[in-house]
Amino acid sequence: MKLFKKGKNQLDEMQEQNLRKLESWGFWLTWGALLLSILIQMLVYKDEAAKYLKGEWIVFMASCLFMLVGCVRLGIWSRRGIPSFTNILLISLLAGLVTGIFVAVYNYLSYGDMFTALITVLITGICTFALCLLALSLSLSAYKKRRQKLDSEGDEK
Amino acid sequence: MSKNLKLKAARAERDMTQKALADAAGVSRQTINAIEQGEYNPTIKLCLTICRVLGKTLDELFWEDEEDETL
């Protein structure tokens, strides 16, 4: 019994589009679930988290890198976001704030010391903000270069 | 997107079922049904294939006036 027809796509264009939508949803659901699982395990394992989360972390970062490289190559920034410095500054601030709050809860639950928790919020928040801003600035610059190249390709005559 | 009644009429004119048109165009019946119901916007490639099968032009089967598009 043949399971597959070699080389021939069995789907028509509508089925192909529907499957791609489904695959996209599947990817983002898995991506979100993986992130959530990492965060929960960090809270559960506390200081030993790094020991248990290496695999998940590598898969998560690989998927992020895959999407980043793919989007830059295609000259796509995002579906709704506008590629501007103001926007990446706001996103970095938000990332710093969210990470700071997460680390504060994590530290407070681990050590029960409010002062230490607040200090780490500041340090982690600022570091996350700076790293996010750096990563997003580099991505923005790569995106703009690629966009310019793609827009200048081909004959307009 | 509004229903594509022109496609349905052209198919009926040729006495073709959705299945027969689907087979001739190399797609599933579900896709032909979705196009007729206005639930799927086919690519120009598929539009041309359907036009060839039914012996019609793109305008005859797929042209929509602006007021139809907003329906």
CSV table of C-alpha atoms in Angstrom, one decimal:
chain,number,residue,atom,x,y,z
A,1,MET,CA,0.0,0.0,0.0
A,2,LYS,CA,1.4,3.4,-1.0
A,3,LEU,CA,1.3,6.0,1.8
A,4,PHE,CA,2.6,8.9,-0.2
A,5,LYS,CA,2.7,9.9,-3.9
A,6,LYS,CA,6.3,10.8,-4.5
A,7,GLY,CA,6.9,14.5,-5.1
A,8,LYS,CA,3.3,15.5,-5.9
A,9,ASN,CA,1.3,17.8,-3.6
A,10,GLN,CA,-2.1,16.2,-2.9
A,11,LEU,CA,-3.6,19.5,-1.8
A,12,ASP,CA,-5.2,22.2,-4.0
A,13,GLU,CA,-4.5,25.9,-3.4
A,14,MET,CA,-7.3,26.4,-0.8
A,15,GLN,CA,-6.4,23.3,1.2
A,16,GLU,CA,-2.7,24.4,1.0
A,17,GLN,CA,-3.6,27.9,2.4
A,18,ASN,CA,-5.7,26.3,5.1
A,19,LEU,CA,-2.9,23.9,6.1
A,20,ARG,CA,-0.4,26.8,6.2
A,21,LYS,CA,-2.7,28.8,8.5
A,22,LEU,CA,-3.1,25.7,10.7
A,23,GLU,CA,0.7,25.2,10.8
A,24,SER,CA,1.2,28.8,11.6
A,25,TRP,CA,-1.2,28.6,14.5
A,26,GLY,CA,0.4,25.3,15.6
A,27,PHE,CA,3.8,27.0,15.6
A,28,TRP,CA,2.8,30.0,17.6
A,29,LEU,CA,0.8,27.9,20.1
A,30,THR,CA,3.8,25.6,20.6
A,31,TRP,CA,6.1,28.7,20.9
A,32,GLY,CA,3.9,30.3,23.6
A,33,ALA,CA,3.4,27.0,25.4
A,34,LEU,CA,7.2,26.5,25.5
A,35,LEU,CA,7.8,30.0,26.8
A,36,LEU,CA,5.2,29.5,29.5
A,37,SER,CA,6.6,26.1,30.4
A,38,ILE,CA,10.1,27.7,30.7
A,39,LEU,CA,8.8,30.5,33.0
A,40,ILE,CA,6.8,28.1,35.2
A,41,GLN,CA,9.8,25.7,35.5
A,42,MET,CA,12.0,28.7,36.5
A,43,LEU,CA,9.6,29.4,39.3
A,44,VAL,CA,9.5,25.8,40.4
A,45,TYR,CA,13.2,24.8,40.1
A,46,LYS,CA,14.5,28.2,41.2
A,47,ASP,CA,18.3,28.1,41.4
A,48,GLU,CA,18.5,24.7,39.7
A,49,ALA,CA,16.4,25.9,36.7
A,50,ALA,CA,19.4,26.4,34.4
A,51,LYS,CA,20.3,22.7,34.9
A,52,TYR,CA,16.9,21.4,33.8
A,53,LEU,CA,16.0,24.0,31.1
A,54,LYS,CA,18.9,23.8,28.7
A,55,GLY,CA,17.0,21.8,26.1
A,56,GLU,CA,13.9,23.9,26.2
A,57,TRP,CA,16.0,27.1,26.1
A,58,ILE,CA,17.9,25.9,23.0
A,59,VAL,CA,14.8,25.0,21.1
A,60,PHE,CA,13.1,28.3,22.1
A,61,MET,CA,16.0,30.4,21.0
A,62,ALA,CA,16.5,28.4,17.8
A,63,SER,CA,12.8,29.0,16.9
A,64,CYS,CA,13.2,32.7,17.6
A,65,LEU,CA,16.4,32.9,15.5
A,66,PHE,CA,14.7,31.0,12.7
A,67,MET,CA,11.8,33.5,12.6
A,68,LEU,CA,14.1,36.5,12.9
A,69,VAL,CA,16.4,35.4,10.1
A,70,GLY,CA,13.5,34.4,7.9
A,71,CYS,CA,11.7,37.7,8.4
A,72,VAL,CA,14.8,39.8,7.7
A,73,ARG,CA,15.5,37.7,4.6
A,74,LEU,CA,12.0,38.4,3.3
A,75,GLY,CA,12.1,42.0,4.3
A,76,ILE,CA,9.2,41.7,6.8
A,77,TRP,CA,9.2,43.5,10.1
A,78,SER,CA,5.9,42.5,11.5
A,79,ARG,CA,2.2,42.3,10.5
A,80,ARG,CA,1.0,45.4,12.4
A,81,GLY,CA,4.1,46.9,14.1
A,82,ILE,CA,5.8,49.9,12.5
A,83,PRO,CA,9.6,49.6,12.2
A,84,SER,CA,10.7,52.8,14.0
A,85,PHE,CA,13.2,53.6,16.8
A,86,THR,CA,10.4,55.0,19.0
A,87,ASN,CA,8.5,51.7,18.8
A,88,ILE,CA,11.5,49.5,19.6
A,89,LEU,CA,12.3,51.8,22.5
A,90,LEU,CA,8.7,51.3,23.9
A,91,ILE,CA,8.9,47.5,23.3
A,92,SER,CA,12.3,47.4,25.1
A,93,LEU,CA,10.8,49.4,28.0
A,94,LEU,CA,7.9,47.0,28.2
A,95,ALA,CA,10.2,44.0,28.1
A,96,GLY,CA,12.4,45.5,30.9
A,97,LEU,CA,9.3,46.1,33.0
A,98,VAL,CA,7.7,42.7,32.5
A,99,THR,CA,11.1,40.9,33.1
A,100,GLY,CA,11.7,43.0,36.2
A,101,ILE,CA,8.3,42.2,37.7
A,102,PHE,CA,8.8,38.5,36.9
A,103,VAL,CA,12.2,38.4,38.5
A,104,ALA,CA,10.9,40.4,41.6
A,105,VAL,CA,8.2,37.7,42.1
A,106,TYR,CA,10.7,35.0,41.6
A,107,ASN,CA,13.2,36.4,44.0
A,108,TYR,CA,10.6,37.3,46.6
A,109,LEU,CA,9.3,33.7,46.5
A,110,SER,CA,12.8,32.4,46.7
A,111,TYR,CA,14.3,34.6,49.4
A,112,GLY,CA,11.4,36.4,51.0
A,113,ASP,CA,13.4,39.7,51.1
A,114,MET,CA,11.6,42.7,49.6
A,115,PHE,CA,14.7,45.0,49.5
A,116,THR,CA,16.7,42.4,47.5
A,117,ALA,CA,13.8,41.8,45.2
A,118,LEU,CA,13.5,45.5,44.5
A,119,ILE,CA,17.2,45.9,43.8
A,120,THR,CA,17.2,43.0,41.4
A,121,VAL,CA,14.1,44.4,39.7
A,122,LEU,CA,16.1,47.5,38.9
A,123,ILE,CA,19.2,45.7,37.7
A,124,THR,CA,17.4,43.0,35.7
A,125,GLY,CA,14.9,45.5,34.3
A,126,ILE,CA,17.7,47.9,33.1
A,127,CYS,CA,19.8,45.0,31.7
A,128,THR,CA,16.8,43.5,29.8
A,129,PHE,CA,15.9,46.9,28.5
A,130,ALA,CA,19.4,47.5,27.2
A,131,LEU,CA,19.8,44.1,25.7
A,132,CYS,CA,16.4,44.2,24.0
A,133,LEU,CA,17.1,47.7,22.6
A,134,LEU,CA,20.4,46.4,21.3
A,135,ALA,CA,18.9,43.3,19.7
A,136,LEU,CA,16.0,45.2,18.2
A,137,SER,CA,18.2,48.0,16.9
A,138,LEU,CA,20.4,45.4,15.2
A,139,SER,CA,17.3,43.7,13.8
A,140,LEU,CA,15.8,47.0,12.6
A,141,SER,CA,19.0,48.0,10.9
A,142,ALA,CA,19.3,44.6,9.2
A,143,TYR,CA,15.6,44.8,8.2
A,144,LYS,CA,16.0,48.3,6.7
A,145,LYS,CA,19.1,47.3,4.7
A,146,ARG,CA,17.3,44.2,3.3
A,147,ARG,CA,14.1,46.2,2.6
A,148,GLN,CA,16.2,48.7,0.6
A,149,LYS,CA,17.9,46.0,-1.3
A,150,LEU,CA,14.6,44.2,-2.1
A,151,ASP,CA,12.9,47.5,-3.2
A,152,SER,CA,15.8,48.4,-5.5
A,153,GLU,CA,15.9,44.9,-7.2
A,154,GLY,CA,14.2,44.3,-10.6
A,155,ASP,CA,13.6,46.6,-13.5
A,156,GLU,CA,11.1,49.3,-13.0
A,157,LYS,CA,11.0,50.4,-16.6
B,1,MET,CA,-17.1,38.6,-0.2
B,2,SER,CA,-20.3,38.1,-2.1
B,3,LYS,CA,-21.5,34.7,-3.6
B,4,ASN,CA,-20.2,34.0,-7.1
B,5,LEU,CA,-23.5,33.3,-8.8
B,6,LYS,CA,-22.0,33.8,-12.3
B,7,LEU,CA,-19.7,30.8,-11.7
B,8,LYS,CA,-22.7,28.7,-10.5
B,9,ALA,CA,-24.7,29.8,-13.6
B,10,ALA,CA,-21.9,29.0,-16.0
B,11,ARG,CA,-21.4,25.6,-14.4
B,12,ALA,CA,-25.2,24.9,-14.7
B,13,GLU,CA,-25.1,26.1,-18.3
B,14,ARG,CA,-22.6,23.4,-19.1
B,15,ASP,CA,-24.6,20.9,-17.0
B,16,MET,CA,-21.6,20.3,-14.7
B,17,THR,CA,-21.7,19.4,-11.1
B,18,GLN,CA,-19.3,21.0,-8.6
B,19,LYS,CA,-17.5,17.7,-8.5
B,20,ALA,CA,-17.1,17.6,-12.3
B,21,LEU,CA,-15.8,21.1,-12.4
B,22,ALA,CA,-13.5,20.4,-9.5
B,23,ASP,CA,-12.0,17.3,-11.3
B,24,ALA,CA,-11.6,19.2,-14.5
B,25,ALA,CA,-9.8,22.1,-12.7
B,26,GLY,CA,-7.7,19.8,-10.6
B,27,VAL,CA,-9.1,21.0,-7.2
B,28,SER,CA,-11.4,19.6,-4.5
B,29,ARG,CA,-15.2,20.0,-4.6
B,30,GLN,CA,-14.8,21.9,-1.3
B,31,THR,CA,-12.8,24.6,-3.1
B,32,ILE,CA,-15.3,25.1,-5.9
B,33,ASN,CA,-18.1,25.3,-3.3
B,34,ALA,CA,-16.1,27.8,-1.3
B,35,ILE,CA,-15.5,30.0,-4.4
B,36,GLU,CA,-19.2,29.9,-5.3
B,37,GLN,CA,-20.2,30.7,-1.7
B,38,GLY,CA,-17.8,33.6,-1.7
B,39,GLU,CA,-15.8,32.1,1.2
B,40,TYR,CA,-12.5,31.7,-0.8
B,41,ASN,CA,-10.7,34.1,-3.1
B,42,PRO,CA,-9.0,32.0,-5.7
B,43,THR,CA,-5.6,32.8,-7.2
B,44,ILE,CA,-5.5,34.2,-10.8
B,45,LYS,CA,-4.1,30.8,-11.8
B,46,LEU,CA,-7.1,28.9,-10.6
B,47,CYS,CA,-9.5,31.6,-12.0
B,48,LEU,CA,-7.9,31.1,-15.4
B,49,THR,CA,-8.2,27.3,-15.2
B,50,ILE,CA,-11.9,27.5,-14.3
B,51,CYS,CA,-12.5,30.0,-17.1
B,52,ARG,CA,-10.9,27.6,-19.6
B,53,VAL,CA,-12.9,24.6,-18.3
B,54,LEU,CA,-16.2,26.6,-18.6
B,55,GLY,CA,-15.2,28.4,-21.8
B,56,LYS,CA,-15.7,31.8,-20.3
B,57,THR,CA,-13.5,34.9,-19.8
B,58,LEU,CA,-12.3,36.2,-16.4
B,59,ASP,CA,-14.6,39.2,-16.7
B,60,GLU,CA,-17.6,37.0,-17.3
B,61,LEU,CA,-17.0,34.9,-14.2
B,62,PHE,CA,-15.0,36.9,-11.7
B,63,TRP,CA,-15.5,40.6,-12.4
B,64,GLU,CA,-17.3,42.4,-9.6
B,65,ASP,CA,-18.7,45.9,-9.6
B,66,GLU,CA,-17.7,48.0,-6.6
B,67,GLU,CA,-21.1,47.8,-4.9
B,68,ASP,CA,-21.0,44.0,-5.3
B,69,GLU,CA,-17.5,43.8,-3.5
B,70,THR,CA,-18.9,45.5,-0.4
B,71,LEU,CA,-21.7,43.1,0.0
